[in-house]
Coordinates of N, CA, C and O in Angstrom, one line a residue:
X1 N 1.5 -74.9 -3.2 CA 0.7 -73.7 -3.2 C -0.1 -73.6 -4.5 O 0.4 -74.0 -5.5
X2 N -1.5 -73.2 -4.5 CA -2.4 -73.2 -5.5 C -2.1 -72.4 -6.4 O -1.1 -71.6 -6.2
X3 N -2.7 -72.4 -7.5 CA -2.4 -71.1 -8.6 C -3.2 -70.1 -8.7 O -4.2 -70.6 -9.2
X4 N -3.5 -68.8 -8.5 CA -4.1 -68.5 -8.1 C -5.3 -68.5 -9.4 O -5.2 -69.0 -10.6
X5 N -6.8 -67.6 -8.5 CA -7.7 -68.2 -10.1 C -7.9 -66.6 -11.0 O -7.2 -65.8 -10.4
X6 N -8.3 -66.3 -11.6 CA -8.7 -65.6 -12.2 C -9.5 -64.2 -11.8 O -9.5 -63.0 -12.2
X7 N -10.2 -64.8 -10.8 CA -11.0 -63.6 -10.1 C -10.3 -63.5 -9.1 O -10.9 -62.7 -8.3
X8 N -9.1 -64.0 -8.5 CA -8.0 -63.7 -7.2 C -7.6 -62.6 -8.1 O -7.9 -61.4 -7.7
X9 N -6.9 -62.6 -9.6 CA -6.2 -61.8 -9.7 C -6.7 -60.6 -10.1 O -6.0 -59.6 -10.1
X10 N -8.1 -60.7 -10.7 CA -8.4 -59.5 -11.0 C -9.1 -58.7 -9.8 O -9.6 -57.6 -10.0
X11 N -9.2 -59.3 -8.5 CA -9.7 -58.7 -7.5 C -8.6 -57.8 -6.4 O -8.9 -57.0 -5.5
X12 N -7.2 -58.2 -6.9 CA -5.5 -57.9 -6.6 C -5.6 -56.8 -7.4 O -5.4 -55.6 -7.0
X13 N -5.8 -57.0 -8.7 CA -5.5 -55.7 -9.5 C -6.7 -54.6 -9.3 O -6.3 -53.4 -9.3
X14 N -7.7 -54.8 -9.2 CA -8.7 -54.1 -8.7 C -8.4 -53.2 -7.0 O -8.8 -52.1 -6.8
X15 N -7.9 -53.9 -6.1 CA -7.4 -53.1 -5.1 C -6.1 -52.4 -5.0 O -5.6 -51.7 -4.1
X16 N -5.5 -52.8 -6.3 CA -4.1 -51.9 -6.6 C -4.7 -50.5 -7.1 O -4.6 -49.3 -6.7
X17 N -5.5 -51.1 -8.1 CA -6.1 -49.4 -8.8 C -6.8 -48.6 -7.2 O -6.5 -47.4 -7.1
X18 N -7.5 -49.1 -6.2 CA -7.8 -48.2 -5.8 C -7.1 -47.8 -4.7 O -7.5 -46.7 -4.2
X19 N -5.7 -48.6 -4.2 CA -5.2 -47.7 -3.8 C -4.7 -47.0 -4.3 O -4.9 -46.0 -3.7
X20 N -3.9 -46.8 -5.4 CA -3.1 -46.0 -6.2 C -4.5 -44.8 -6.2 O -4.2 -43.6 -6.0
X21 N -5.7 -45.1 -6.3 CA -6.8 -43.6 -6.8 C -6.4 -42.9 -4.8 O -6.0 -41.8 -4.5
X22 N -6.6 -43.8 -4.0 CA -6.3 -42.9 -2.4 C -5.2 -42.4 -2.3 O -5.1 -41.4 -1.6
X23 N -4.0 -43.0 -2.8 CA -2.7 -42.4 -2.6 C -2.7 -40.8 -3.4 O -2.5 -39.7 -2.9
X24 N -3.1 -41.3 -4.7 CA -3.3 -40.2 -5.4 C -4.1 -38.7 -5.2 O -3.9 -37.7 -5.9
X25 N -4.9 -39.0 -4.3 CA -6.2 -37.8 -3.4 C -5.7 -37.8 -2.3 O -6.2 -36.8 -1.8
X26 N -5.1 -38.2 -1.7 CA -4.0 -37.9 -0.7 C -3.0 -36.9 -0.6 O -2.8 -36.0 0.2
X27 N -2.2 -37.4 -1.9 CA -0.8 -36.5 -2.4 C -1.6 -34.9 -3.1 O -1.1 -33.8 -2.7
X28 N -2.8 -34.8 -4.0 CA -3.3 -34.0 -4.1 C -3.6 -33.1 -2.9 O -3.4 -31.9 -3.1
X29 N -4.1 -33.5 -1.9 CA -4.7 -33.0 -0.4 C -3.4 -32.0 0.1 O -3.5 -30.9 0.6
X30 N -2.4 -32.7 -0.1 CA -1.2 -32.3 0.6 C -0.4 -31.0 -0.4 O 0.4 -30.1 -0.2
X31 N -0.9 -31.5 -1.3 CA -0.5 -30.5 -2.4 C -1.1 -29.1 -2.2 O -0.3 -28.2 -2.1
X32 N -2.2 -28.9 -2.2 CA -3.4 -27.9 -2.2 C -2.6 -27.5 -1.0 O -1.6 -26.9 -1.3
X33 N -3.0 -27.6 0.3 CA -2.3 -27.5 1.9 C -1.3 -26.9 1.8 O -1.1 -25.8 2.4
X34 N -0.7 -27.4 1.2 CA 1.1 -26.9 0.5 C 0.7 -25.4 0.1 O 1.0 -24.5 0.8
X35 N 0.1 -25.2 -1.4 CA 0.2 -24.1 -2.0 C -0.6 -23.0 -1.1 O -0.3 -21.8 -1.1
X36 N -1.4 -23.4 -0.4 CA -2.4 -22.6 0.2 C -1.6 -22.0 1.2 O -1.4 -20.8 1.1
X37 N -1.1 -22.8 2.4 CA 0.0 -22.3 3.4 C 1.0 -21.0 2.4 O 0.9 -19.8 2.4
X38 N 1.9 -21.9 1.4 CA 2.6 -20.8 0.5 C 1.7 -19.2 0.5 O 2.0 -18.1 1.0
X39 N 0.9 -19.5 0.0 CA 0.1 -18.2 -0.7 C -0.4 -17.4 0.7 O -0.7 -16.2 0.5
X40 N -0.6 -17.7 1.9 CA -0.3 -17.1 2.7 C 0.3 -16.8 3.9 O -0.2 -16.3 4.9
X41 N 1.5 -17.1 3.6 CA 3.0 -16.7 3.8 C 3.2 -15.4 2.8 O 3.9 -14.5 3.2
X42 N 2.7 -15.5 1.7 CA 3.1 -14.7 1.4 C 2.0 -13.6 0.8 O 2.3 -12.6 0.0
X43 N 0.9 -13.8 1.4 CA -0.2 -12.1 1.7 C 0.9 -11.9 3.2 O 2.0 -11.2 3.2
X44 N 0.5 -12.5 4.3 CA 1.5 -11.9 5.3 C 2.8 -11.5 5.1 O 3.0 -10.8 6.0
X45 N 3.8 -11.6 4.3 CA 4.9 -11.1 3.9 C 4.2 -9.4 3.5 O 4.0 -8.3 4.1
X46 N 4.0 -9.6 2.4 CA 3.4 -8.9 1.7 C 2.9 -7.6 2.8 O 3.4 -6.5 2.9
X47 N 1.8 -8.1 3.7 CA 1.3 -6.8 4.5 C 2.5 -6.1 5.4 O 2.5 -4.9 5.7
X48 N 3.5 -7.4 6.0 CA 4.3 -6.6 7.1 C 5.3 -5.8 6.6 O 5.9 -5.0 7.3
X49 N 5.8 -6.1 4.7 CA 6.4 -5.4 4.0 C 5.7 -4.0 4.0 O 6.2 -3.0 4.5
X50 N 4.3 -4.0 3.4 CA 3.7 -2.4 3.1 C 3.9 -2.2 4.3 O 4.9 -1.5 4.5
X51 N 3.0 -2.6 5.8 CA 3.2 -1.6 7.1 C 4.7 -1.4 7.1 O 5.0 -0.2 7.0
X52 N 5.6 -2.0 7.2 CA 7.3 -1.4 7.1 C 7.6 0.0 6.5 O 8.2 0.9 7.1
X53 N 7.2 -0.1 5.2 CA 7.2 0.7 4.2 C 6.6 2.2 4.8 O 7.1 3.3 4.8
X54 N 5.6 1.7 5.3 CA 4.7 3.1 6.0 C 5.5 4.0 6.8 O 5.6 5.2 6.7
X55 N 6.1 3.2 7.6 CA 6.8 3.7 9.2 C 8.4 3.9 9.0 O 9.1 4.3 10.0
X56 N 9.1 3.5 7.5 CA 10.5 3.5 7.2 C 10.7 3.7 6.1 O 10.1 3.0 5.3
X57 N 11.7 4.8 5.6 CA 11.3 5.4 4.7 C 13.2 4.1 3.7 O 13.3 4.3 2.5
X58 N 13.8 3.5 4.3 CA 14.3 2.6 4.3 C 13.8 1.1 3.1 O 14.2 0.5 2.1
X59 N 12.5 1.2 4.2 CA 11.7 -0.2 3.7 C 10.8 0.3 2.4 O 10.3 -0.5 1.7
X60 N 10.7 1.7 2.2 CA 10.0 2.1 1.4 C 10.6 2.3 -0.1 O 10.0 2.5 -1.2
X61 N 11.5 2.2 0.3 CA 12.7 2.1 -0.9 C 13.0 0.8 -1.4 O 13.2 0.7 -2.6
X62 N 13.0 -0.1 -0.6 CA 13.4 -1.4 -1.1 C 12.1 -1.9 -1.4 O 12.4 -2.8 -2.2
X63 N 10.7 -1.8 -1.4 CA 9.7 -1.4 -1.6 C 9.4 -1.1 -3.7 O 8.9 -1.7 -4.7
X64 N 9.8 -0.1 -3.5 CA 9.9 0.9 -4.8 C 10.7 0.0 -5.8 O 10.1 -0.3 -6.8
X65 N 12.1 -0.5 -5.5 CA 13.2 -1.0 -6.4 C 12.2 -2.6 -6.1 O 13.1 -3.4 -6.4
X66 N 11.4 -3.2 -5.9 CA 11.1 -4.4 -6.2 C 9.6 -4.4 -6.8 O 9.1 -5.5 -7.1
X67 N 9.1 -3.5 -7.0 CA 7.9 -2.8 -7.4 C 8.4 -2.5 -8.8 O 7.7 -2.7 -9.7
X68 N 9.8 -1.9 -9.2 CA 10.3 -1.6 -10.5 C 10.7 -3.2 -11.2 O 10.4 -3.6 -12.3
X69 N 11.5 -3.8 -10.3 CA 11.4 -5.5 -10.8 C 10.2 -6.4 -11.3 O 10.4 -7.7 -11.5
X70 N 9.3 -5.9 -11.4 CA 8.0 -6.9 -12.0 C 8.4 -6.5 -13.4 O 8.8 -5.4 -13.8
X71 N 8.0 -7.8 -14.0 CA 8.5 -8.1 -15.4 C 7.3 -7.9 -16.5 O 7.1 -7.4 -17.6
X72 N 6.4 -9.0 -15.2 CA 5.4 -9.6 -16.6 C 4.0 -8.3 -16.7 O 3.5 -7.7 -15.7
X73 N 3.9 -8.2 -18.2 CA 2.9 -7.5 -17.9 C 1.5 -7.7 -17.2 O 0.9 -6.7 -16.6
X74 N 1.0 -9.0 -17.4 CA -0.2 -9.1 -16.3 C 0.0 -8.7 -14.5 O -0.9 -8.5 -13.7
X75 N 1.3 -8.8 -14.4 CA 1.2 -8.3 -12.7 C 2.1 -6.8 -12.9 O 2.7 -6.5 -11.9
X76 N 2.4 -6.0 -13.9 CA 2.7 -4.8 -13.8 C 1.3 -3.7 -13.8 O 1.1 -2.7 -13.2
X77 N 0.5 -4.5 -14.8 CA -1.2 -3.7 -14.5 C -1.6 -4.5 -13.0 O -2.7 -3.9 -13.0
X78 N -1.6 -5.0 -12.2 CA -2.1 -4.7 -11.0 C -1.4 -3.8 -10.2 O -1.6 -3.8 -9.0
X79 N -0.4 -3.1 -10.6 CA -0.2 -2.1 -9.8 C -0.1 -0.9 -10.2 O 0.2 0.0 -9.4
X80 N -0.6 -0.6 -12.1 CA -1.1 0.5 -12.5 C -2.3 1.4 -11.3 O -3.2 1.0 -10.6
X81 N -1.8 2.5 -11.5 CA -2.2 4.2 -10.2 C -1.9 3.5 -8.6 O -2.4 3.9 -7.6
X82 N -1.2 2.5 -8.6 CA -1.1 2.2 -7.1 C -0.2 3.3 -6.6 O 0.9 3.5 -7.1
X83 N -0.8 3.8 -5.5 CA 0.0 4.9 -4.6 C 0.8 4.1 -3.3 O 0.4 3.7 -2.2
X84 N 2.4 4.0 -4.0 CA 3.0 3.3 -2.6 C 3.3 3.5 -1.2 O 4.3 4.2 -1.2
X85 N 3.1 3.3 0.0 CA 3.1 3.8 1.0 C 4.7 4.8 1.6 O 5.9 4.5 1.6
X86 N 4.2 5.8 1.9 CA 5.5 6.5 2.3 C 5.7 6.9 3.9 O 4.8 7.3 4.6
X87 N 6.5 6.8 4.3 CA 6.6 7.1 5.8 C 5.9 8.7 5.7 O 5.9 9.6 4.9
X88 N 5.3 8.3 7.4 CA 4.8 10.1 7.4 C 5.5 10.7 8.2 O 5.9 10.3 9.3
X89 N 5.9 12.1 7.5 CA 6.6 13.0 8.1 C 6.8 13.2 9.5 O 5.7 13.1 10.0
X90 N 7.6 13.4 10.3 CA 7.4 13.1 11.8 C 7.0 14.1 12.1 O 6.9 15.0 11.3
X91 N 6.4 14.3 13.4 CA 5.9 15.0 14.2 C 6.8 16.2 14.5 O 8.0 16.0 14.6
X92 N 6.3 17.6 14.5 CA 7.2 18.1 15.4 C 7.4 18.6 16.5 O 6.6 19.3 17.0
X93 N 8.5 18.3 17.2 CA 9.1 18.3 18.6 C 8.4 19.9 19.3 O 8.7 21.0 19.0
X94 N 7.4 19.3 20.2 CA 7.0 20.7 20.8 C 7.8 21.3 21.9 O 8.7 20.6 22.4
X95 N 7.6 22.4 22.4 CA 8.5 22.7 23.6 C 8.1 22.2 24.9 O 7.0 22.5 25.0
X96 N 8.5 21.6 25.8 CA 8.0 21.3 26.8 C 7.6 22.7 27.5 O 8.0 23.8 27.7
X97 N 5.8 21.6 28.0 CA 5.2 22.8 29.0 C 6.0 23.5 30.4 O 6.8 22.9 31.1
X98 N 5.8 24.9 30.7 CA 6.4 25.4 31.6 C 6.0 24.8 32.5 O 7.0 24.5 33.2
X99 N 4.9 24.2 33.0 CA 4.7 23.8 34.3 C 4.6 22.6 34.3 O 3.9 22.4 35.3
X100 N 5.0 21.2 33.7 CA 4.4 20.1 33.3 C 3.6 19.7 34.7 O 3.5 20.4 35.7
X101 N 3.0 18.4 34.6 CA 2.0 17.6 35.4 C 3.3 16.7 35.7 O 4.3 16.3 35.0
X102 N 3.0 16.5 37.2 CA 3.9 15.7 37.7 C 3.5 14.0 37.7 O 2.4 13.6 38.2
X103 N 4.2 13.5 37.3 CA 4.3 11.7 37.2 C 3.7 11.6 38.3 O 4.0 12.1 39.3
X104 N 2.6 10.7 38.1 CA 2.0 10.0 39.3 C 2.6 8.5 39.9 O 2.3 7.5 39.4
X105 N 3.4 8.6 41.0 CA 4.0 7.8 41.7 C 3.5 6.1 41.4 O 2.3 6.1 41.7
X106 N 3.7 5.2 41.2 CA 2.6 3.8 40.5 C 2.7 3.4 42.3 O 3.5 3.9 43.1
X107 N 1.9 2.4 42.4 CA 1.9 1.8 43.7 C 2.9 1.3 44.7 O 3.7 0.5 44.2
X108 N 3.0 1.5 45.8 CA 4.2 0.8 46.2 C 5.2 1.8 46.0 O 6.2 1.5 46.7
X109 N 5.4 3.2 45.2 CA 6.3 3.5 45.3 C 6.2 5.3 45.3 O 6.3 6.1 44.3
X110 N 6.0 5.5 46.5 CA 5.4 6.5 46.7 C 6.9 7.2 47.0 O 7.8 6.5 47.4
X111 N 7.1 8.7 46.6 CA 8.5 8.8 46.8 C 9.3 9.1 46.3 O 10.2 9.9 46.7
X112 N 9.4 8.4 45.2 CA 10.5 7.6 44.4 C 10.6 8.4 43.4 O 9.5 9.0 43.2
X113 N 11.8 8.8 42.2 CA 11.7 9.5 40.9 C 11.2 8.8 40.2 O 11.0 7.7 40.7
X114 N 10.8 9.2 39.0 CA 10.2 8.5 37.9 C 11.9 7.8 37.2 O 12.7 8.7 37.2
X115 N 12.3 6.6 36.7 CA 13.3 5.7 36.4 C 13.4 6.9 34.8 O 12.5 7.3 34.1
X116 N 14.6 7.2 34.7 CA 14.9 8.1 33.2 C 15.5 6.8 32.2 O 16.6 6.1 32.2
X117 N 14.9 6.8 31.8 CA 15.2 5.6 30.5 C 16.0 5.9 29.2 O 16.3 5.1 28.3
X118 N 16.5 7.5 29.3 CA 16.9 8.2 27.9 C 18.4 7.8 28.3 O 19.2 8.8 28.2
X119 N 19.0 6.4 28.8 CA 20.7 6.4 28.5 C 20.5 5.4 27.6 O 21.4 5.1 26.8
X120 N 19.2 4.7 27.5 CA 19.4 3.4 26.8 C 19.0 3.2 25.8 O 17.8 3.6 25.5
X121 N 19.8 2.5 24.8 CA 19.9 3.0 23.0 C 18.8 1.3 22.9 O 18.5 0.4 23.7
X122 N 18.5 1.5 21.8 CA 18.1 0.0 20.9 C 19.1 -1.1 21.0 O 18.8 -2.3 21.2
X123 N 20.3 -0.7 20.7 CA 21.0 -2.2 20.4 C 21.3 -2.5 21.7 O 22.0 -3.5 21.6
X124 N 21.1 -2.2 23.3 CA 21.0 -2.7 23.9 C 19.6 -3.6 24.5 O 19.6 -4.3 25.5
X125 N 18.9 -3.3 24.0 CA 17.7 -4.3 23.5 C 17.4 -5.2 22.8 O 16.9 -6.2 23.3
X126 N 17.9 -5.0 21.0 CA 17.3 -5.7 20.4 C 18.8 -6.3 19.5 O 19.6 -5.4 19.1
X127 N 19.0 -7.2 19.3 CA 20.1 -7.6 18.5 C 20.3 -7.2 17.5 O 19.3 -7.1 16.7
X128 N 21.4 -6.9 16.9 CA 22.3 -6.0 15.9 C 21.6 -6.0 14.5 O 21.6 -4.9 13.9
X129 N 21.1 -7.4 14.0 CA 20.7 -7.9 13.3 C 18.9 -7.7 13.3 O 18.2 -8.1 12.3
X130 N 18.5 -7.1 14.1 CA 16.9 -6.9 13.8 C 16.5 -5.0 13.6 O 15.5 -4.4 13.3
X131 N 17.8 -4.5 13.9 CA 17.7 -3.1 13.6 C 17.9 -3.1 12.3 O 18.9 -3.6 11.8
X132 N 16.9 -2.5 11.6 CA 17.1 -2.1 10.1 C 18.0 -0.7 10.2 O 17.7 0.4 10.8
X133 N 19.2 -1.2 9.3 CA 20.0 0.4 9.1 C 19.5 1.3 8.5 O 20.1 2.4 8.4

C-alpha cells in the first residue's frame, strides 16, 4: 500500500473540517426547532391556563399563587398593573316562563318526548382525573 502524499492528506483534513462545519449547522437547526417548539408549548400552556382562570375560579387561584412565585425582577415588572383574570359571576337562574315554547320534535321523531338529560352527572362522562375539584 502507497504512502499517502501530502495533498491526499490535507485534502482528508480539509473534508473532515467540513463535515464537522455541516454537522455543526445541523445540530444548530435542531437546536433552534427544539427551543422554538418549547416556547410554544409554552405560549399555549400559558393561554389555556388564563382561559381556565377566566371560567374557574379554582384555576384562578392557582393562577394568583404562581404569579406570586416569580422571583426575578425582570419578569415581576412584566406583570406590574396586570389585571388577573377572574371567573364571572354566574348568571342568574330566571324563573321559567309560564307558557314555555314547546321543543320542536328533530326529524324522524315526531311524537316522541324531548330525552331529559338532568340524571347524568360529569363523572359519568368524563374521567375522574379531568374534572378539576
Amino acid at each position: 500500500m502507497p504512502l499517502p502524499t501530502p495533498e491526499q492528506v490535507e485534502k482528508a483534513r480539509l473534508a473532515v473540517k467540513q463535515a464537522k462545519a455541516r454537522l455543526q449547522a445541523i445540530e444548530n437547526r435542531q437546536n433552534e426547532a427544539e427551543r422554538k417548539l418549547e416556547t410554544r408549548r409554552k405560549i399555549i400552556l400559558g393561554g389555556l391556563l388564563l382561559d381556565a382562570a377566566e371560567k374557574d375560579e379554582k384555576f384562578a387561584r392557582a393562577l394568583q399563587v404562581l404569579v406570586g412565585r416569580v422571583s426575578r425582577d425582570q419578569d415581576a415588572k412584566a406583570f406590574e398593573g396586570w389585571q388577573q383574570p377572574r371567573p364571572a359571576a354566574p348568571a342568574p337562574i330566571s324563573a321559567p316562563a309560564s307558557n314555555p315554547e314547546p321543543v320542536p320534535a328533530k326529524f324522524g321523531q315526531e311524537g316522541r318526548e324531548p330525552f331529559d338529560f338532568s340524571h347524568i352527572q360529569v363523572d359519568d362522562i368524563l374521567p375522574r382525573s379531568l374534572i378539576p375539584e
